[in-house]
Coordinates of C-alpha atoms and ligand atoms in Angstrom, one line a residue:
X540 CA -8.9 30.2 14.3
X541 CA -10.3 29.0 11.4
X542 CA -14.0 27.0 11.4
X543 CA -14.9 28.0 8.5
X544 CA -17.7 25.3 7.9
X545 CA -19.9 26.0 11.3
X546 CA -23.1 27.1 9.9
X547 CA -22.2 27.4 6.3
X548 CA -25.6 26.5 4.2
X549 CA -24.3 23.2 3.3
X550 CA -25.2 22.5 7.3
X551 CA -21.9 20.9 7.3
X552 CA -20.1 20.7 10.6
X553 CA -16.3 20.9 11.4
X554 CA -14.8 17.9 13.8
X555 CA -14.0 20.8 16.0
X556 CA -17.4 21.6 16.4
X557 CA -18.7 17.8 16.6
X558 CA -16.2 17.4 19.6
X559 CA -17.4 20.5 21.3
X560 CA -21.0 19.2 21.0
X561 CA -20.0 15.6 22.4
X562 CA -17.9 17.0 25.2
X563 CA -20.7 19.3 26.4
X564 CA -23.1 16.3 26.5
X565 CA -20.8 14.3 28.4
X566 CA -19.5 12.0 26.6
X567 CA -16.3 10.3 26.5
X568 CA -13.8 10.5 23.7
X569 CA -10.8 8.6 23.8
X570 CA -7.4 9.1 25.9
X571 CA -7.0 12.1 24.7
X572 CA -10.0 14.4 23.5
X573 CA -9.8 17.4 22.3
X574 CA -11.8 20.0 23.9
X575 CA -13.0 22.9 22.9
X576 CA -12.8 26.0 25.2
X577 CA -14.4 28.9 24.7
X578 CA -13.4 30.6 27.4
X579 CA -10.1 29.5 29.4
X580 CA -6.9 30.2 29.2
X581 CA -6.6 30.3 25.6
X582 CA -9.5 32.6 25.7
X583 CA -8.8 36.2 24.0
X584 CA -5.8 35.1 21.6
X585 CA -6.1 33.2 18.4
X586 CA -5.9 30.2 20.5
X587 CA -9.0 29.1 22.1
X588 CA -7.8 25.1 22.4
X589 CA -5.8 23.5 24.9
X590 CA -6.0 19.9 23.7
X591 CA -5.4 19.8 19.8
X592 CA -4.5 16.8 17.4
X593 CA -1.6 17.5 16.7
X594 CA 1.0 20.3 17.3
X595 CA 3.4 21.4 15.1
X596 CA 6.4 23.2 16.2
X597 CA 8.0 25.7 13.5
X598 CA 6.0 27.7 10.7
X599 CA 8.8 27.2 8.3
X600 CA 8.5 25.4 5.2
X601 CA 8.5 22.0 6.8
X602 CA 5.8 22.9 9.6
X603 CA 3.5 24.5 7.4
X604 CA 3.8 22.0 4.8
X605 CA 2.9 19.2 7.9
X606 CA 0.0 21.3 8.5
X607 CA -1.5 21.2 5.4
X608 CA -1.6 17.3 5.0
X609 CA -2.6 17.1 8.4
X610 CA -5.7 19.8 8.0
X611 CA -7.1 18.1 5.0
X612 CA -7.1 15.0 6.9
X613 CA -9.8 16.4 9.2
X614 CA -7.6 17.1 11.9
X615 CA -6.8 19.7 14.7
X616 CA -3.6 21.1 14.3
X617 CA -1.7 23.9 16.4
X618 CA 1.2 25.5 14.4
X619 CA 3.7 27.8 16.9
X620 CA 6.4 29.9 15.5
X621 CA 9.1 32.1 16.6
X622 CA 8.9 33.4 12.9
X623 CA 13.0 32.8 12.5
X624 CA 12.9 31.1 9.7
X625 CA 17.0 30.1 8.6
X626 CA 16.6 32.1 4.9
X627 CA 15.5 34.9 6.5
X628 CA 18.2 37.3 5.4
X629 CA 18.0 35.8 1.9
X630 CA 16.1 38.4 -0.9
X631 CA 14.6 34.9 -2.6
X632 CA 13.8 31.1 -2.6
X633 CA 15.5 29.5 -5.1
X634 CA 15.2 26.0 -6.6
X635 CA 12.0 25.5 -5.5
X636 CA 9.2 24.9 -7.7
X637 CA 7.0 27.2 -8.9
X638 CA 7.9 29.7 -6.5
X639 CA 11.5 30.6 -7.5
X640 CA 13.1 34.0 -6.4
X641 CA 10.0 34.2 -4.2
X642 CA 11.2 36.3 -0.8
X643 CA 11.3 33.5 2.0
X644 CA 8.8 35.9 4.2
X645 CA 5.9 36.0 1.1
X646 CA 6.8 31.9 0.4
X647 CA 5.7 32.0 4.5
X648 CA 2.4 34.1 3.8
X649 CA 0.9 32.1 1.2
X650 CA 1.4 28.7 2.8
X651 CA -0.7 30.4 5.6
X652 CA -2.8 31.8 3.4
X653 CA -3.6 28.2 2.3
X654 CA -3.9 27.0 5.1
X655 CA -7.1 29.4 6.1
X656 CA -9.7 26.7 5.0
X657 CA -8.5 24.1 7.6
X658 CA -8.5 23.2 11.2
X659 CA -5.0 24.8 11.7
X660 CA -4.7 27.5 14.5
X661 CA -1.5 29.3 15.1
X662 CA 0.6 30.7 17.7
X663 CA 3.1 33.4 17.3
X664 CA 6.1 32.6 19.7
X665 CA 8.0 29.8 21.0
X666 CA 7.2 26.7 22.9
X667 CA 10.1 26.5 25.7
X668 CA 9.5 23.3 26.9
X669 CA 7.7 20.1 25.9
X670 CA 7.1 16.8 27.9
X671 CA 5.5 12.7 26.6
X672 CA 3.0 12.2 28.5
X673 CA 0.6 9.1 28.2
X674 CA -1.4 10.3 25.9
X675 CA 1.0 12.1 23.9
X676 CA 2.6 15.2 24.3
X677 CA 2.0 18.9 26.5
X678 CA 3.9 21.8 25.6
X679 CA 4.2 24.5 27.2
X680 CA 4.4 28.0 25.6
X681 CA 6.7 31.1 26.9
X682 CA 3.5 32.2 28.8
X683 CA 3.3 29.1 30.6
X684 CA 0.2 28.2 28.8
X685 CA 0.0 24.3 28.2
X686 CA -1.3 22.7 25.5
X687 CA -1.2 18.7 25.2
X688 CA -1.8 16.6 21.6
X689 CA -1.4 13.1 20.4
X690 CA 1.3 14.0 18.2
X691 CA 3.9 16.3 18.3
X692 CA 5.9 17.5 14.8
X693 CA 9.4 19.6 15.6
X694 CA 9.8 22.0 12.1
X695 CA 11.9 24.0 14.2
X696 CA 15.0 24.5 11.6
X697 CA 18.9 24.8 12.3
X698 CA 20.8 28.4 13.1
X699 CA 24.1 28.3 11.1
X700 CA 26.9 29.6 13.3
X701 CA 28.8 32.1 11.4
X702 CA 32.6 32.6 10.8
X703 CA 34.0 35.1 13.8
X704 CA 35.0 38.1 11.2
X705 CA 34.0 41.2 11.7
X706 CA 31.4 42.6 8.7
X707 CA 30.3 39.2 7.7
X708 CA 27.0 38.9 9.7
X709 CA 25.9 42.1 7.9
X710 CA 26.5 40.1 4.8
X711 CA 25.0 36.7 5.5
X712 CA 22.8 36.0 2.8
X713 CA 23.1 38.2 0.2
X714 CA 27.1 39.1 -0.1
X715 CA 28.2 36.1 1.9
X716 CA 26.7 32.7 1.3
X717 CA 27.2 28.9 2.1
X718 CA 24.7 27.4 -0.9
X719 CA 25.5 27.9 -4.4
X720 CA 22.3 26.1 -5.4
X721 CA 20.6 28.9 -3.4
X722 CA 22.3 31.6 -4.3
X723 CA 25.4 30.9 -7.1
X724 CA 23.0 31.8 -10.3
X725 CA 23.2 34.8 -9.4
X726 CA 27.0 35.8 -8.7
X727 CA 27.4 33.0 -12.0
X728 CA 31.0 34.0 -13.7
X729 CA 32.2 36.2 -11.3
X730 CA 34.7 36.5 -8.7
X731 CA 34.4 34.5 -5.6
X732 CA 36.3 34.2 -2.7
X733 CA 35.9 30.9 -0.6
X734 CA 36.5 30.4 3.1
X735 CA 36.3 26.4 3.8
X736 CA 38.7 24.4 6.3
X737 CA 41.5 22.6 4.4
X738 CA 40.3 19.2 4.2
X739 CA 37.1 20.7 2.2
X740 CA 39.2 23.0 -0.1
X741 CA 39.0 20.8 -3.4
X742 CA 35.8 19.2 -2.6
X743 CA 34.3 22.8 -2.2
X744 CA 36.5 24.2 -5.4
X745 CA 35.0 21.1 -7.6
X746 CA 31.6 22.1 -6.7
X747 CA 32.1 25.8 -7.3
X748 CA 33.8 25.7 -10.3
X749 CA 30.5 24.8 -11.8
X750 CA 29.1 28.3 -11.1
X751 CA 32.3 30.3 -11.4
X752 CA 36.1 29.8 -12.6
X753 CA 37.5 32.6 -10.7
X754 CA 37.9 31.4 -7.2
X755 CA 40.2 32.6 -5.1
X756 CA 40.5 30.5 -1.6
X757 CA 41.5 32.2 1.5
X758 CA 43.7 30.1 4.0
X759 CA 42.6 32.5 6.9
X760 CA 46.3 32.2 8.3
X761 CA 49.2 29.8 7.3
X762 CA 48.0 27.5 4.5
X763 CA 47.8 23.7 6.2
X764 CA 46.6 22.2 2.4
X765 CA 48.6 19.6 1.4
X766 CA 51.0 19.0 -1.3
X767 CA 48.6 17.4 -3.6
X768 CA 45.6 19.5 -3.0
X769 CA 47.9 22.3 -3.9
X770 CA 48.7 20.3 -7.1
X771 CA 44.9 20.2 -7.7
X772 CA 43.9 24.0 -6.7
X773 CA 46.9 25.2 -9.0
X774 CA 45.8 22.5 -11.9
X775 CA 42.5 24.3 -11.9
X776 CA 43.2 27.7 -11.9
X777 CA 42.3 28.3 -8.2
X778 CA 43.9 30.8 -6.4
X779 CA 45.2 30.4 -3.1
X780 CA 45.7 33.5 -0.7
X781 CA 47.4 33.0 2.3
X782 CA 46.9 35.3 5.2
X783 CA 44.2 36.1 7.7
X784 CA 41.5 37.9 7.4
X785 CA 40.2 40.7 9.1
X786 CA 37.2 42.3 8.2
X787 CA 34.5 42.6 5.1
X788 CA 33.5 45.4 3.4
X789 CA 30.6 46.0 1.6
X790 CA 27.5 48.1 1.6
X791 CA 23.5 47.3 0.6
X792 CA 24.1 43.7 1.2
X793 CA 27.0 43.9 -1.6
X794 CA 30.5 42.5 -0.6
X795 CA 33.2 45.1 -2.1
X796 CA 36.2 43.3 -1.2
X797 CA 38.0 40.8 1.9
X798 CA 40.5 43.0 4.1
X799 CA 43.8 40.9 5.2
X800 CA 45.4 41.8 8.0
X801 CA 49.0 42.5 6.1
X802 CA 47.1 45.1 4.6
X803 CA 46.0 43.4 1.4
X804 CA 42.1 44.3 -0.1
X805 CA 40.7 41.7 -2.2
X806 CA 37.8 43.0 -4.7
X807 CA 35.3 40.2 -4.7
X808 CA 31.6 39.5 -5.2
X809 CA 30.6 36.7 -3.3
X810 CA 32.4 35.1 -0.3
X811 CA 31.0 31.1 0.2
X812 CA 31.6 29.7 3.5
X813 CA 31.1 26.7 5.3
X814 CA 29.0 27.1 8.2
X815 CA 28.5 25.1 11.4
X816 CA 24.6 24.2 12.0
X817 CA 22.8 24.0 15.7
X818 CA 19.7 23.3 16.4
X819 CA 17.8 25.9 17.0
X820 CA 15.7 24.9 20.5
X821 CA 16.3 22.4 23.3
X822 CA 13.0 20.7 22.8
X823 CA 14.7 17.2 20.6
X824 CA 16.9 17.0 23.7
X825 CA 14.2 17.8 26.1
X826 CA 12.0 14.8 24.4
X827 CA 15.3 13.0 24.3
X828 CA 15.2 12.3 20.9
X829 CA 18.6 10.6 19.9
X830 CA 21.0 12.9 17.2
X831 CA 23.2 12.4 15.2
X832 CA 26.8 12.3 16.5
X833 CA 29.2 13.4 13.9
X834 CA 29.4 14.0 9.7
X835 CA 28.1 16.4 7.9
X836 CA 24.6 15.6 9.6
X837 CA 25.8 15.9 12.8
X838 CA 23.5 17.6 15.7
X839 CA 20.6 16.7 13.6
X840 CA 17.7 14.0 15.2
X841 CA 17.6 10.7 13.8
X842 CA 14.5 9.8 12.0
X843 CA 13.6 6.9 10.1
X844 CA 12.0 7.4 6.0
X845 CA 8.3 9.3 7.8
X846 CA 10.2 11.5 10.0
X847 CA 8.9 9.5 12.6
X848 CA 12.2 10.0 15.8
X849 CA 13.4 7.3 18.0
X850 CA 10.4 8.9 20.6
X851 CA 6.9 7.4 20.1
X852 CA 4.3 9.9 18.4
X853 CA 7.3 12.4 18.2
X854 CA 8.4 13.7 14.0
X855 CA 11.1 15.6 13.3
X856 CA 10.8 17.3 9.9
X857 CA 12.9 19.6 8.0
X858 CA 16.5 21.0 8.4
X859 CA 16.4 19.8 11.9
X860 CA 16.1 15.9 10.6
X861 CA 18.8 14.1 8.8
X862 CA 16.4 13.2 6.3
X863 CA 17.0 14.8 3.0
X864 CA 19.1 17.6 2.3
X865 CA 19.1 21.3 4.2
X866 CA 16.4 22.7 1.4
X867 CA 13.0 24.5 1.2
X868 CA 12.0 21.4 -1.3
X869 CA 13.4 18.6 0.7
X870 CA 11.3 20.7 4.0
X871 CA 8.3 20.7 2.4
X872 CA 9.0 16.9 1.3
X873 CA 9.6 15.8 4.7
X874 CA 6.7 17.8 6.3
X875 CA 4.1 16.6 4.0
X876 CA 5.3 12.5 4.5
X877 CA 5.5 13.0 8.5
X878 CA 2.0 14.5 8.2
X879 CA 0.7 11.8 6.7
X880 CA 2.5 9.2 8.5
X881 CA 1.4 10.5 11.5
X882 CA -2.0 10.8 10.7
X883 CA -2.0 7.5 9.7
X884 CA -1.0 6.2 13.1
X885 CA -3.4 8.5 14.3
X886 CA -6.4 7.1 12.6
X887 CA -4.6 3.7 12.8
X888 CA -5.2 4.0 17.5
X889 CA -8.5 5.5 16.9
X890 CA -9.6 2.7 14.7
X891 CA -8.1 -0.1 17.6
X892 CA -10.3 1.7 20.7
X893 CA -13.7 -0.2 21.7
X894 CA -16.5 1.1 20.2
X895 CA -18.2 3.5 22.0
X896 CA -14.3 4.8 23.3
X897 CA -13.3 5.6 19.8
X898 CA -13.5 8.9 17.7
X899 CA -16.4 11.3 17.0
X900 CA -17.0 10.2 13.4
X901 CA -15.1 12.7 10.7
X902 CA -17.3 13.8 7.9
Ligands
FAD509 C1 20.8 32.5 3.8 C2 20.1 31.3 3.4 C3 19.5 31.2 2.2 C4 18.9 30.0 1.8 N1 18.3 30.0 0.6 C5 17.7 28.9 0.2 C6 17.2 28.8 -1.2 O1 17.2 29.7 -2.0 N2 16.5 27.6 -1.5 C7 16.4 26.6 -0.6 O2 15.9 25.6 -1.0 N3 16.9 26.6 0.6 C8 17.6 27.8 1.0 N4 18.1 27.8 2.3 C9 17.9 26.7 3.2 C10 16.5 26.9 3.8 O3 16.4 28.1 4.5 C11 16.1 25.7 4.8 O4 16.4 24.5 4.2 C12 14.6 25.8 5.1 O5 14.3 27.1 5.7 C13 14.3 24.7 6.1 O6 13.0 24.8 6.5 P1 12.5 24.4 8.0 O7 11.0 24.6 8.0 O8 13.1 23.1 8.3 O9 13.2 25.5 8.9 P2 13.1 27.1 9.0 O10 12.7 27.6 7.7 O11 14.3 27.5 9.6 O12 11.9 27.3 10.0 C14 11.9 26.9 11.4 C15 10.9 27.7 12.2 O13 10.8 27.1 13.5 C16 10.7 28.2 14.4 N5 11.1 27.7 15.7 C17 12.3 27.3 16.1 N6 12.3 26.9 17.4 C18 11.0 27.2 17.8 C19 10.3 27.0 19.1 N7 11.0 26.5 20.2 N8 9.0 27.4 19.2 C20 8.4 27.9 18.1 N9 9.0 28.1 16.9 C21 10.3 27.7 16.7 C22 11.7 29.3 13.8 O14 11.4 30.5 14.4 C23 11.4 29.1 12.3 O15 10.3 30.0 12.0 C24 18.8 28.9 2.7 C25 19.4 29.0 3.9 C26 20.1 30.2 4.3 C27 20.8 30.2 5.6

């Protein structure tokens, strides 16, 4: 809990505080005040609210970029996380500014870290349920604890669901990849084997051959490519093995080589695959949020150019939107812009209340 300016010599006051003091004389503060509780349920964790501006959901790159533009616009901000971040298993970030090859968990750490001088509280665990309500939003934590805001921001990422063969999970990440702009500098030049269904085999080889030109692209069973992408995989020096596969081996996060089941043992560096994403909660479905149906994008929430979803006060931000592209930059893109847009609608209701039923004033 941060509130940092409460008696600092500057005699400055947090809005926290201001609402604290207004509440305890009594007087009203809009549909939806925020509260501040001392003691109650919250009482004896980091979380001492139960009515906060706005939540955020996910401590990834998006959320904790949304809770930056949304603490230095004065406002109260909740930020829960389950701390599963997708690039967990990765050893760095890659591609994104200033902080490349930075390991995902330290990237994590100083985003909190800068988020210390602001009204941002966090929780460490997952909401299971959230629910619109008039005012805005209650979620409810996996204590039961409910906490209700104005606006609600879902960061809460995809999962990728693997291939099914064994000794790849061990892998995932470091010896096995899906991204070569996350991860192909590094295995540049040499030997990759790619796992990708048919219909993606030259779209997949086109983009790969920028990083490597000794691919070698496994069918997993009989080969169903057709004649002409045949043509094109033998025009460019791809190599096709036909067979299934039937286990990984590698050690220290290194792949050594791809065992077929006739017995074969490939020696390769890198495997890519293609990976099917899910969401990783219920809650866009719980808020009914509409997704999209099919395409590349598919299972992802709809959202329009400020992340804002087809549910009123509700933002979707990150790999969970189909905004942007499945990356720590395009994240922390698409969390700062939902912040602010929802801010602005925010301060936008305030602005529209009576006087006397509006805000306490923000310094
Ligand atoms: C192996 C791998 C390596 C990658 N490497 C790179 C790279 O080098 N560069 C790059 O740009 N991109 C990389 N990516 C992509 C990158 O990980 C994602 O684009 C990025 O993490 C998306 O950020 P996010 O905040 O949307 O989601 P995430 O980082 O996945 O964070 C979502 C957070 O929400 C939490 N959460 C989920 N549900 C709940 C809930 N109900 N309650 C509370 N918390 C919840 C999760 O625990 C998690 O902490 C990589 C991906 C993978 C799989």
């Amino acid at each position: 809990m941060t509130n940092e300016k409460i008696g600092t010599d500057d005699g400055a006051m947090t809005r926290r505080h201001a609402l604290a003091t207004v509440a305890s004389a009594g007087v009203l503060l809009g549909a939806v005040p925020a509260v501040a509780r001392e003691e109650g349920p919250m009482a004896g964790s980091s979380r001492r609210f139960d009515r906060y501006d706005v939540v955020v959901v996910g401590g990834g790159p998006a959320g904790l970029s949304a809770a930056l533009v949304l603490g230095r616009a004065c406002l109260e901000v909740l930020v829960c996380d389950s701390g599963k971040g997708r690039n967990a298993p990765a050893a760095g970030v890659h591609g994104f500014l200033t902080q490349d090859g930075t390991p995902p968990a330290e990237l994590r750490r100083i985003g909190r870290e800068q988020l210390r001088p602001y009204e941002v509280d966090f929780h460490e665990g997952a909401v299971v349920d959230a629910r619109k309500t008039e005012g805005g939003f209650e979620i409810t934590l996996e204590n039961a604890q409910v906490v209700a805001c104005r606006k609600l921001i879902l960061a809460t990422g995809m999962v990728d669901v693997l291939p099914e063969i064994p000794g790849l999970r061990e892998l995932w990440g470091t010896g096995v990849i899906h991204c070569p702009y996350c991860h192909g500098w590094e295995h540049r030049g040499q030997p990759w084997a790619v796992l990708v269904p048919p219909e993606e085999a030259v779209e997949a080889s086109t983009l790969l051959l920028g990083w490597s030109p000794h691919l070698t692209l496994l069918t997993n069973g009989p080969s169903r490519l057709t004649p002409k992408d045949q043509a094109w995989l033998k025009e460019h020096a791809v190599e096709v093995v036909e067979g299934r596969v039937e286990r990984l081996e590698g050690d220290g996060g290194r792949l050594r080589a791809i065992r077929l089941e006739d017995g074969r043992r490939l020696e390769r560096e890198v495997l890519f695959v293609r990976t099917q994403l899910r969401q990783s909660t219920d809650l866009p479905k719980r808020l009914n949020c509409a997704l999209v149906a099919d395409g590349p994008k598919a299972g992802m929430v709809r959202t329009d150019p400020f992340g804002a979803t087809s549910v009123e006060g509700l933002y979707v931000v990150g790999d969970a939107s189909d905004a942007g592209v499945p990356s720590v930059a395009s994240a922390v893109a698409e969390g700062s812009i939902a912040a602010a847009g929802a801010s602005r609608t925010f301060f936008t209701e305030d602005a529209r209340r009576p006087a006397g039923d509006g805000p306490v004033r923000r310094k």
